[in-house]
Amino acid sequence: MTKPTARQIKAMAEATGVPLTEDEAARIANSVGPAFEGFAPVAGTLPFDLEPATFLLVQKVSR
Amino acid sequence: MSSEPALMSLTAVAKAIAEKRVSSREATQSCLHRIARWQPKLNAFMAIEADEALKAADAADAALAEGRVKGVLHGVPLAHKDMYYDAGKVVTCGSKIRRDFVATTTSTALQRLKDAGTVRLGSLQMVEFAYGPTGHNPHYGAVRNPWNVDHITGGSSSGSGSAVAARLTFAALGSDTGGSIRMPAHFCGVTGLKTTVGRISRAGAMPLSWSLDTVGPLARSVEDCALLVGLMAGADPEDPTASALPVPDYMAAARQSIKGLRIGVPTAFYVDDLDPEVARVLDETLAVLTKEGAEIVKVDLPDQRQLTAACQFVLATEAAAFHRRWMIERPQDYGAQVYMRLQNGLAISAVSYLEAMRWRGPALAAYLAAVEGTDAVIAPVAPMPAPTIAESDVGNSHDAEAVIQRVTRFTRPINYLGLPSLSIPTGFANNGLPIGMQVIGRSFDEAMLVRIGAAFQRATDFHNRVPEPA
């Protein structure tokens, strides 16, 4: 997974209706970068038939 | 028994009131006396409702005299984090935006404690919208640690940690989305129980992240937490995510021995880069548990950094979704750090967010496979004792998120997995600040954590130590 650039973040935020300055976008890119790097080994590797509710199933059967 | 009722535990004062050895008025007055002495130093309370509390205490005493007992907490005065809706009361959520918000409903967790007979003392300070781990609040001021008022309490349940430690309330509700119960429990030297996602209804509790939010108590002992969770847990028609699983007898669990239990200690991540004082206290804690009959075994956990990252994706995105309207309409009314962190959520795409949500099941399964053969895992709550208020006041600086991530790195993986975790006071640093450890269990196995924590507290007195006003 590639971490988003400041330019991409600015565009995403504006699409949400929350405008950002270029400085803010640069700061956010710096803040979230480590999370994208941390999740990179997982991103794009998940099996097709997996949904968020699988968590509840695992939670239930693991008791 | 202490002559000062406020110094009693929750279970002890509830019993004393029921047996008419202490009146609700005496207990309430004792708390109010301590609040008057400590509040100027700690800033732990958002609102103090002395007259109403005494009136409610008198009504509780009158009812008891007539043989009308509401429940096991009849007449016990409590205050909670100011994010639990209480119909007719202002609930600020630690924010400027909700400074005058009057709740029209009462949260299920709070209502269940009221049904057990509690008296309201007021409300407790917190980090703005529960989004921060240190206890700073630009609108209402930082809450201070009663062990040393120059140091942070941890957050976001900052007032809960500070007030319980200073014996201003017998217990308090907190909430834990990324560590917000365990962090103040660790920094302030009290006991805090982050429950399994779904164990206690979140209805009427201010949301931060619906996938991660949990309700739980901070109290003076594991037994007190057990009593409160037993009262609050269970299904709730107001919250379809609240589990209908039976609620165990947590008080019975608190009386059980830990002889023969296997407690895991991680070989990495939770033991990396620890402050030497935290490392020392971890070793001492393991020695106590061994002496009580538990077997300590090493566990190799999956990469916890990935869980931390996934947690950040989920929390940041859901928080931004909740706050989007105010971020557009009232950005100037947020504190700088909270607004900055909400903005971070705008940078995570829907695909990234949902990938993090989809991975949650397999991640939980992998963790549970790694701890197979153990009854619980023990680890530090944070790598360090409480830093000073000044050094942790990073605001919205360029490296603020990195500082926040360092403080919360041992708590966030557990939130992502939705597991229960009990923070217990296990020692003190040489500078007098408390140090806690977290006992992490399987989903819905709070009873095992209570069993281990209570056994530890029978063998030690860290939870009974009380800070003195400077």
Short mmCIF file of N, CA and C in Angstrom, two decimals, chain B residues 334-403:
data_model
loop_
_atom_site.label_atom_id
_atom_site.label_comp_id
_atom_site.label_asym_id
_atom_site.label_seq_id
_atom_site.Cartn_x
_atom_site.Cartn_y
_atom_site.Cartn_z
N TYR B 334 -12.82 23.59 17.76
CA TYR B 334 -12.04 22.44 18.23
C TYR B 334 -10.71 22.92 18.78
N GLY B 335 -10.17 22.16 19.75
CA GLY B 335 -8.78 22.36 20.15
C GLY B 335 -7.88 21.95 19.00
N ALA B 336 -6.68 22.52 18.96
CA ALA B 336 -5.79 22.31 17.81
C ALA B 336 -5.43 20.84 17.61
N GLN B 337 -5.12 20.14 18.71
CA GLN B 337 -4.67 18.76 18.55
C GLN B 337 -5.80 17.84 18.08
N VAL B 338 -6.98 17.99 18.67
CA VAL B 338 -8.09 17.13 18.28
C VAL B 338 -8.48 17.39 16.82
N TYR B 339 -8.50 18.65 16.43
CA TYR B 339 -8.84 18.96 15.04
C TYR B 339 -7.80 18.36 14.09
N MET B 340 -6.54 18.47 14.50
CA MET B 340 -5.47 17.90 13.68
C MET B 340 -5.67 16.39 13.51
N ARG B 341 -6.02 15.72 14.59
CA ARG B 341 -6.18 14.26 14.53
C ARG B 341 -7.43 13.87 13.73
N LEU B 342 -8.46 14.70 13.83
CA LEU B 342 -9.65 14.44 13.00
C LEU B 342 -9.31 14.60 11.52
N GLN B 343 -8.49 15.59 11.22
CA GLN B 343 -8.07 15.78 9.82
C GLN B 343 -7.33 14.56 9.29
N ASN B 344 -6.58 13.88 10.17
CA ASN B 344 -5.85 12.69 9.72
C ASN B 344 -6.79 11.65 9.11
N GLY B 345 -8.01 11.59 9.65
CA GLY B 345 -8.97 10.61 9.15
C GLY B 345 -9.40 10.87 7.72
N LEU B 346 -9.21 12.09 7.25
CA LEU B 346 -9.59 12.44 5.87
C LEU B 346 -8.63 11.84 4.85
N ALA B 347 -7.47 11.39 5.35
CA ALA B 347 -6.42 10.91 4.43
C ALA B 347 -6.50 9.42 4.18
N ILE B 348 -7.46 8.76 4.80
CA ILE B 348 -7.55 7.30 4.66
C ILE B 348 -8.72 6.99 3.74
N SER B 349 -8.45 6.30 2.66
CA SER B 349 -9.50 6.02 1.68
C SER B 349 -10.47 4.98 2.22
N ALA B 350 -11.64 4.93 1.62
CA ALA B 350 -12.64 3.94 2.02
C ALA B 350 -12.10 2.53 1.85
N VAL B 351 -11.32 2.31 0.80
CA VAL B 351 -10.76 0.97 0.57
C VAL B 351 -9.79 0.59 1.69
N SER B 352 -8.94 1.56 2.10
CA SER B 352 -7.99 1.27 3.18
C SER B 352 -8.73 0.99 4.48
N TYR B 353 -9.72 1.82 4.77
CA TYR B 353 -10.52 1.62 6.00
C TYR B 353 -11.16 0.23 6.00
N LEU B 354 -11.78 -0.14 4.89
CA LEU B 354 -12.49 -1.42 4.86
C LEU B 354 -11.52 -2.60 4.83
N GLU B 355 -10.37 -2.39 4.31
CA GLU B 355 -9.37 -3.45 4.37
C GLU B 355 -8.97 -3.69 5.84
N ALA B 356 -8.82 -2.62 6.58
CA ALA B 356 -8.51 -2.76 8.02
C ALA B 356 -9.65 -3.45 8.75
N MET B 357 -10.87 -3.15 8.39
CA MET B 357 -12.02 -3.79 9.03
C MET B 357 -12.11 -5.28 8.63
N ARG B 358 -11.82 -5.58 7.39
CA ARG B 358 -11.90 -6.97 6.94
C ARG B 358 -10.83 -7.84 7.60
N TRP B 359 -9.69 -7.23 7.93
CA TRP B 359 -8.57 -8.00 8.50
C TRP B 359 -8.79 -8.30 9.99
N ARG B 360 -9.76 -7.66 10.58
CA ARG B 360 -9.93 -7.76 12.03
C ARG B 360 -10.18 -9.22 12.47
N GLY B 361 -10.99 -9.95 11.75
CA GLY B 361 -11.28 -11.34 12.11
C GLY B 361 -10.04 -12.22 12.04
N PRO B 362 -9.36 -12.24 10.89
CA PRO B 362 -8.13 -13.03 10.81
C PRO B 362 -7.07 -12.59 11.82
N ALA B 363 -6.99 -11.30 12.09
CA ALA B 363 -5.99 -10.82 13.06
C ALA B 363 -6.30 -11.35 14.45
N LEU B 364 -7.59 -11.35 14.81
CA LEU B 364 -7.98 -11.89 16.12
C LEU B 364 -7.69 -13.39 16.18
N ALA B 365 -8.01 -14.10 15.11
CA ALA B 365 -7.76 -15.54 15.08
C ALA B 365 -6.26 -15.84 15.23
N ALA B 366 -5.43 -15.04 14.58
CA ALA B 366 -3.98 -15.26 14.66
C ALA B 366 -3.47 -14.98 16.07
N TYR B 367 -4.00 -13.93 16.70
CA TYR B 367 -3.58 -13.63 18.08
C TYR B 367 -3.97 -14.78 19.01
N LEU B 368 -5.22 -15.25 18.86
CA LEU B 368 -5.71 -16.30 19.76
C LEU B 368 -4.92 -17.60 19.55
N ALA B 369 -4.52 -17.86 18.33
CA ALA B 369 -3.70 -19.05 18.07
C ALA B 369 -2.35 -18.92 18.76
N ALA B 370 -1.82 -17.69 18.76
CA ALA B 370 -0.51 -17.47 19.36
C ALA B 370 -0.54 -17.63 20.88
N VAL B 371 -1.68 -17.33 21.50
CA VAL B 371 -1.76 -17.41 22.97
C VAL B 371 -2.44 -18.70 23.43
N GLU B 372 -2.66 -19.61 22.50
CA GLU B 372 -3.25 -20.92 22.83
C GLU B 372 -2.45 -21.57 23.97
N GLY B 373 -3.15 -22.09 24.94
CA GLY B 373 -2.46 -22.73 26.06
C GLY B 373 -2.19 -21.80 27.22
N THR B 374 -2.51 -20.52 27.06
CA THR B 374 -2.40 -19.60 28.19
C THR B 374 -3.79 -19.14 28.60
N ASP B 375 -3.91 -18.65 29.83
CA ASP B 375 -5.19 -18.15 30.31
C ASP B 375 -5.32 -16.63 30.13
N ALA B 376 -4.20 -15.97 30.01
CA ALA B 376 -4.19 -14.52 29.78
C ALA B 376 -2.75 -14.13 29.45
N VAL B 377 -2.60 -12.90 29.02
CA VAL B 377 -1.27 -12.36 28.69
C VAL B 377 -1.06 -11.11 29.54
N ILE B 378 0.14 -10.91 30.05
CA ILE B 378 0.42 -9.69 30.82
C ILE B 378 1.47 -8.86 30.09
N ALA B 379 1.28 -7.54 30.13
CA ALA B 379 2.20 -6.63 29.43
C ALA B 379 2.09 -5.25 30.06
N PRO B 380 3.09 -4.41 29.87
CA PRO B 380 2.97 -3.03 30.35
C PRO B 380 1.84 -2.30 29.63
N VAL B 381 1.28 -1.28 30.28
CA VAL B 381 0.25 -0.45 29.65
C VAL B 381 0.90 0.59 28.74
N ALA B 382 2.02 1.09 29.20
CA ALA B 382 2.77 2.10 28.42
C ALA B 382 4.25 1.89 28.71
N PRO B 383 5.12 2.35 27.82
CA PRO B 383 6.55 2.10 28.03
C PRO B 383 7.16 2.93 29.15
N MET B 384 6.40 3.92 29.67
CA MET B 384 6.98 4.83 30.65
C MET B 384 5.96 5.22 31.71
N PRO B 385 6.43 5.69 32.90
CA PRO B 385 5.49 6.31 33.85
C PRO B 385 5.04 7.66 33.29
N ALA B 386 4.16 8.32 34.01
CA ALA B 386 3.56 9.57 33.51
C ALA B 386 4.61 10.63 33.20
N PRO B 387 4.65 11.12 31.96
CA PRO B 387 5.52 12.27 31.67
C PRO B 387 4.94 13.55 32.27
N THR B 388 5.70 14.63 32.21
CA THR B 388 5.17 15.89 32.74
C THR B 388 4.14 16.48 31.77
N ILE B 389 3.31 17.35 32.32
CA ILE B 389 2.31 18.02 31.49
C ILE B 389 3.02 18.88 30.44
N ALA B 390 4.09 19.53 30.85
CA ALA B 390 4.80 20.43 29.93
C ALA B 390 5.44 19.65 28.77
N GLU B 391 6.13 18.56 29.06
CA GLU B 391 6.84 17.85 27.99
C GLU B 391 5.91 17.12 27.04
N SER B 392 4.68 16.81 27.49
CA SER B 392 3.75 16.08 26.62
C SER B 392 2.72 17.00 25.96
N ASP B 393 2.89 18.31 26.15
CA ASP B 393 1.96 19.27 25.55
C ASP B 393 2.40 19.57 24.12
N VAL B 394 2.15 18.61 23.22
CA VAL B 394 2.66 18.73 21.85
C VAL B 394 1.69 19.41 20.90
N GLY B 395 0.46 19.65 21.38
CA GLY B 395 -0.51 20.37 20.56
C GLY B 395 -0.68 19.77 19.18
N ASN B 396 -0.61 20.61 18.15
CA ASN B 396 -0.73 20.11 16.77
C ASN B 396 0.60 20.24 16.03
N SER B 397 1.68 20.09 16.78
CA SER B 397 3.00 20.22 16.17
C SER B 397 3.23 19.11 15.14
N HIS B 398 4.26 19.27 14.37
CA HIS B 398 4.53 18.36 13.25
C HIS B 398 4.68 16.91 13.71
N ASP B 399 5.30 16.73 14.91
CA ASP B 399 5.54 15.36 15.37
C ASP B 399 4.55 14.92 16.45
N ALA B 400 3.44 15.65 16.59
CA ALA B 400 2.48 15.33 17.65
C ALA B 400 1.95 13.90 17.52
N GLU B 401 1.60 13.50 16.31
CA GLU B 401 1.03 12.16 16.13
C GLU B 401 2.05 11.09 16.53
N ALA B 402 3.31 11.32 16.24
CA ALA B 402 4.34 10.34 16.61
C ALA B 402 4.44 10.21 18.12
N VAL B 403 4.34 11.35 18.84
CA VAL B 403 4.38 11.32 20.31
C VAL B 403 3.18 10.54 20.84
#
